[in-house]
Amino acid sequence: MRAVLPESAELPRLGEVPDPRPAAGEVLLDVAAAALNRADLLQLKGLYPPPAGESPIPGLECAGTVLEVGPGVSRFQPGDRVMALVAGGGQAERAAVPEGQLLPIPDKLDFLSAAALPEAGLTAWTNLVAEGGLEAGESVLITAAASGVGTFAVQLARELGAKVLVAGRSLERLEPLRQLGASELVELGPDLPKQVRRATGGEGVQLVMEMAGGEHLPRSLEALAPRGRLVLVGLLAGRQAEVDLGLVLRHRLRLVGSVLRSRSRQEKAELVQAFGTFALPRLADGRLRPIVDRVLPFDRIADAY
């Protein structure tokens, strides 16, 4: 089969690799579409290797048709349309995926939209709900919100009944997020805490989903209400930050780091099940929708990167 070669360095190319075989508890997919994530870019640069034992082929999410099921698989059968969360191997013509990391594709959703959902959707769900504990009536700030994860996180937070604030370097790029459920647009920068407090009546937000990191982390902590939570998801602005620990103590703040890719298959399966229960009905009726930036044929993979 054709796949993105893991040794492609910064300029990806396609090559022939052996077809995967489904082990016990796994499903073999005929991949119709796969998404491109920032993690894939980092992997090809040697900065984000796959977990031990996982496929070295890039691609964390894909969608397609079940070709074959391994021993012990009970929820899916050949011919089913599914979307898959994978720790690697999505950018290939076929992929072997643990059964617990698959979700059925609603009838109204095509493969292109479905392929953009598992990694982005699960990342948003994991950090807003499983780690962040977001509840109806609370307010949440999502930084770097114009990203694929960010656009889905805005929709999830809206469906959870939260007030959604979004932050980014360009307010113009954030403007379309109003249609997805954002009520306030905030510019990343030194004035972020003041902007957030102005938008929340001086209180601050109960949760920050922090994808910028770096110099923005202390500002996001300052934007939290007392007993607020910050879930650190990304490091777009850097790995280092200087934090006022006195603020953390005085306001009893909580900071949690979170990565989806390196979690165990069992933990991923539990998250996929919880996410599916909440999201699939909303995907079926259009309340939730993946945002696809561009669609390219597989042989133009270098252009995608």
XYZ file of C-alpha atoms in Angstrom:
305
model
C 0.000 0.000 0.000
C 1.009 3.640 -0.302
C 1.767 5.636 2.831
C 3.607 8.755 3.954
C 7.110 7.502 4.644
C 8.182 8.121 8.250
C 11.744 8.924 7.154
C 10.574 11.720 4.861
C 12.148 14.427 7.054
C 10.637 17.877 6.430
C 9.484 17.121 2.867
C 7.018 14.213 3.033
C 6.682 11.759 0.181
C 4.673 8.663 -0.547
C 6.159 5.202 -0.753
C 5.189 1.548 -0.750
C 4.995 -0.216 2.618
C 3.533 -3.591 3.658
C -0.204 -3.690 4.336
C -1.018 -3.864 8.066
C -2.845 -6.883 9.437
C -5.510 -6.580 12.155
C -4.449 -8.205 15.412
C -6.884 -9.391 18.061
C -9.275 -6.573 18.910
C -8.299 -4.559 15.837
C -10.084 -3.534 12.648
C -8.501 -3.081 9.211
C -9.667 0.063 7.421
C -9.666 1.044 3.784
C -8.764 4.690 4.444
C -10.799 7.175 2.412
C -9.460 10.359 4.025
C -6.919 11.354 6.657
C -6.352 14.667 8.388
C -3.131 16.598 8.868
C -2.330 17.871 12.365
C 0.473 19.954 13.812
C 1.738 16.789 15.497
C 2.401 15.294 12.054
C 4.556 18.282 11.114
C 6.516 17.932 14.341
C 6.943 14.183 13.837
C 8.514 14.597 10.409
C 10.948 17.088 11.944
C 11.900 14.512 14.581
C 10.345 16.506 17.425
C 7.332 14.322 18.256
C 8.010 10.596 17.774
C 5.162 8.068 17.991
C 4.739 6.121 21.242
C 6.652 2.843 21.470
C 4.969 0.051 19.548
C 2.792 2.325 17.403
C 3.043 2.847 13.649
C 5.803 5.262 12.594
C 3.628 6.423 9.678
C 2.192 9.918 10.359
C -1.518 10.550 10.762
C -3.522 10.672 13.998
C -7.040 10.550 12.568
C -8.689 9.060 9.515
C -11.973 7.751 8.159
C -12.879 4.900 5.868
C -14.595 1.551 5.424
C -14.009 -1.603 7.454
C -12.277 -4.234 5.295
C -11.611 -6.917 7.875
C -11.954 -7.490 11.619
C -9.528 -9.293 13.877
C -10.388 -11.915 16.511
C -12.604 -10.629 19.306
C -14.056 -7.641 17.448
C -17.810 -7.405 18.057
C -18.960 -3.838 17.354
C -17.988 -3.507 13.692
C -18.109 -5.594 10.538
C -16.835 -5.289 6.948
C -18.553 -2.487 5.068
C -19.122 -0.224 8.089
C -18.223 3.462 7.689
C -16.042 4.528 10.614
C -13.749 7.287 11.827
C -10.611 6.398 13.756
C -8.331 7.857 16.406
C -4.844 6.426 15.912
C -1.449 7.004 17.511
C 0.097 6.796 14.034
C -0.570 5.246 10.649
C -3.536 7.321 9.498
C -1.854 8.746 6.395
C -1.864 5.474 4.492
C -4.209 3.567 2.208
C -4.961 1.076 4.987
C -4.755 1.217 8.765
C -5.167 -1.292 11.585
C -7.042 0.350 14.458
C -8.079 -0.878 17.928
C -11.843 -1.409 17.989
C -12.239 0.914 20.973
C -10.786 3.829 19.008
C -13.441 3.729 16.292
C -16.754 5.528 16.007
C -19.482 4.999 13.414
C -19.896 7.845 10.934
C -23.385 9.411 10.990
C -25.211 9.046 7.675
C -25.111 12.771 6.884
C -21.343 13.055 7.440
C -18.953 12.332 4.555
C -15.498 10.780 4.875
C -13.729 14.127 4.451
C -15.525 15.711 7.398
C -15.294 12.556 9.505
C -11.519 12.339 9.041
C -11.113 15.791 10.589
C -12.958 14.805 13.746
C -11.346 12.094 15.941
C -8.084 13.751 17.036
C -9.452 17.304 17.108
C -12.742 16.292 18.704
C -11.216 13.947 21.277
C -8.557 16.500 22.209
C -11.245 19.109 22.792
C -13.457 16.693 24.747
C -10.608 15.329 26.860
C -9.416 18.740 27.951
C -12.728 20.521 28.370
C -14.585 17.675 30.059
C -12.381 14.820 31.292
C -9.558 17.069 32.545
C -11.234 20.475 32.764
C -14.580 19.442 34.246
C -16.436 22.162 32.331
C -20.073 22.512 33.397
C -23.098 24.421 32.167
C -23.110 28.028 33.344
C -19.326 28.282 33.634
C -17.080 30.393 31.414
C -14.114 29.055 29.461
C -11.243 30.745 27.640
C -9.799 28.844 24.662
C -6.444 30.169 23.450
C -5.123 29.679 19.894
C -8.769 29.037 19.166
C -8.651 29.412 15.375
C -7.002 25.981 15.113
C -8.738 22.716 14.229
C -8.903 21.693 17.882
C -9.982 25.201 18.847
C -12.885 25.413 16.412
C -14.281 22.130 17.686
C -13.651 23.073 21.325
C -15.737 26.219 20.839
C -18.650 24.134 19.582
C -18.327 21.566 22.370
C -18.206 24.247 25.061
C -21.299 25.867 23.559
C -23.146 22.541 23.579
C -22.103 22.004 27.200
C -23.822 25.273 28.121
C -20.717 27.337 28.859
C -19.923 30.946 28.000
C -17.089 30.782 25.463
C -14.243 33.292 25.192
C -11.626 32.786 22.486
C -8.132 34.235 22.218
C -5.680 34.565 19.350
C -3.142 36.886 17.795
C -5.631 38.225 15.256
C -9.162 39.257 16.168
C -9.997 39.102 12.467
C -9.149 35.389 12.373
C -11.263 34.836 15.485
C -14.353 36.555 14.096
C -15.765 33.417 12.346
C -15.787 31.662 15.728
C -18.769 33.764 16.774
C -20.870 31.653 14.423
C -19.630 28.519 16.211
C -20.554 29.773 19.676
C -17.893 32.214 20.879
C -19.375 35.212 22.675
C -16.178 37.191 23.319
C -12.993 37.674 21.273
C -9.759 38.372 23.152
C -6.358 39.293 21.751
C -3.380 37.298 22.998
C -0.988 39.705 24.671
C -0.175 41.496 27.932
C -3.733 42.840 28.292
C -5.401 39.425 28.093
C -6.285 39.226 31.827
C -7.908 42.679 31.724
C -9.870 41.808 28.587
C -11.125 38.575 30.137
C -12.183 40.224 33.392
C -13.950 42.964 31.486
C -15.883 40.312 29.555
C -16.792 38.366 32.706
C -17.873 41.198 34.981
C -14.556 41.228 36.813
C -14.747 37.577 37.828
C -12.452 35.781 35.391
C -13.118 32.418 33.764
C -13.530 29.092 35.526
C -11.495 27.191 32.925
C -8.735 27.933 30.432
C -7.928 25.497 27.636
C -4.374 26.657 27.003
C -2.894 25.813 23.614
C -0.400 28.685 23.344
C 1.840 28.123 26.362
C 5.098 30.029 26.684
C 4.745 33.668 27.672
C 0.952 33.410 27.466
C 0.635 30.854 30.282
C 1.027 33.300 33.217
C -1.478 35.664 31.593
C -4.000 32.869 31.247
C -3.518 31.933 34.902
C -4.164 35.560 35.835
C -7.411 35.445 33.827
C -8.793 32.629 35.995
C -11.409 33.139 38.670
C -10.548 31.893 42.179
C -10.373 28.070 42.207
C -10.128 28.129 38.420
C -8.603 25.360 36.318
C -6.115 25.576 33.469
C -5.508 22.602 31.182
C -2.260 22.916 29.235
C -2.737 21.314 25.827
C -0.152 22.922 23.538
C 3.123 24.809 23.460
C 2.771 26.919 20.326
C 4.521 29.884 21.954
C 7.236 27.870 23.694
C 8.036 25.366 26.436
C 9.241 27.843 29.068
C 7.150 30.175 31.231
C 7.681 32.237 34.372
C 4.696 31.791 36.690
C 3.733 33.713 39.824
C 3.242 30.791 42.206
C 1.854 33.175 44.801
C -1.117 33.779 42.503
C -1.642 30.033 42.189
C -1.627 29.664 45.977
C -3.813 32.661 46.790
C -6.498 31.804 44.239
C -6.211 28.015 44.735
C -5.692 27.490 41.031
C -5.173 24.110 39.383
C -2.913 23.485 36.387
C -3.088 20.184 34.514
C -0.936 19.022 31.613
C -2.632 16.847 29.026
C -1.561 14.811 25.977
C -3.884 12.443 24.115
C -1.495 10.519 21.874
C 0.536 8.819 24.617
C -2.455 7.584 26.649
C -3.086 3.854 26.882
C -5.449 2.153 24.456
C -7.829 1.433 27.314
C -7.937 5.078 28.365
C -8.428 6.187 24.762
C -11.279 3.696 24.348
C -13.035 5.101 27.419
C -12.643 8.664 26.140
C -13.852 7.691 22.656
C -16.953 6.050 24.126
C -17.815 9.065 26.292
C -17.175 11.483 23.439
C -19.242 9.413 21.029
C -22.214 9.288 23.378
C -22.246 13.084 23.569
C -21.124 14.029 20.068
C -22.628 11.522 17.621
C -26.253 12.711 17.997
C -25.076 16.306 17.617
C -23.004 15.445 14.549
C -25.987 13.653 13.042
C -28.261 16.692 13.345
C -25.622 19.304 12.521
C -25.198 20.946 15.918
C -21.532 19.921 15.793
C -19.506 20.010 12.588
C -15.814 19.531 11.826
C -14.160 22.480 10.099
C -12.066 21.438 7.078
C -9.614 24.017 5.740
C -8.549 22.380 2.453
C -8.940 19.050 0.666
C -6.074 17.616 -1.398
C -5.543 14.276 -3.155
C -3.151 11.830 -1.501
C -0.466 12.292 -4.155
C -0.225 15.977 -3.188
C 0.706 15.203 0.406
C 3.783 17.455 0.199
C 1.538 20.430 -0.618
C -0.598 19.640 2.423
C 2.429 19.758 4.710
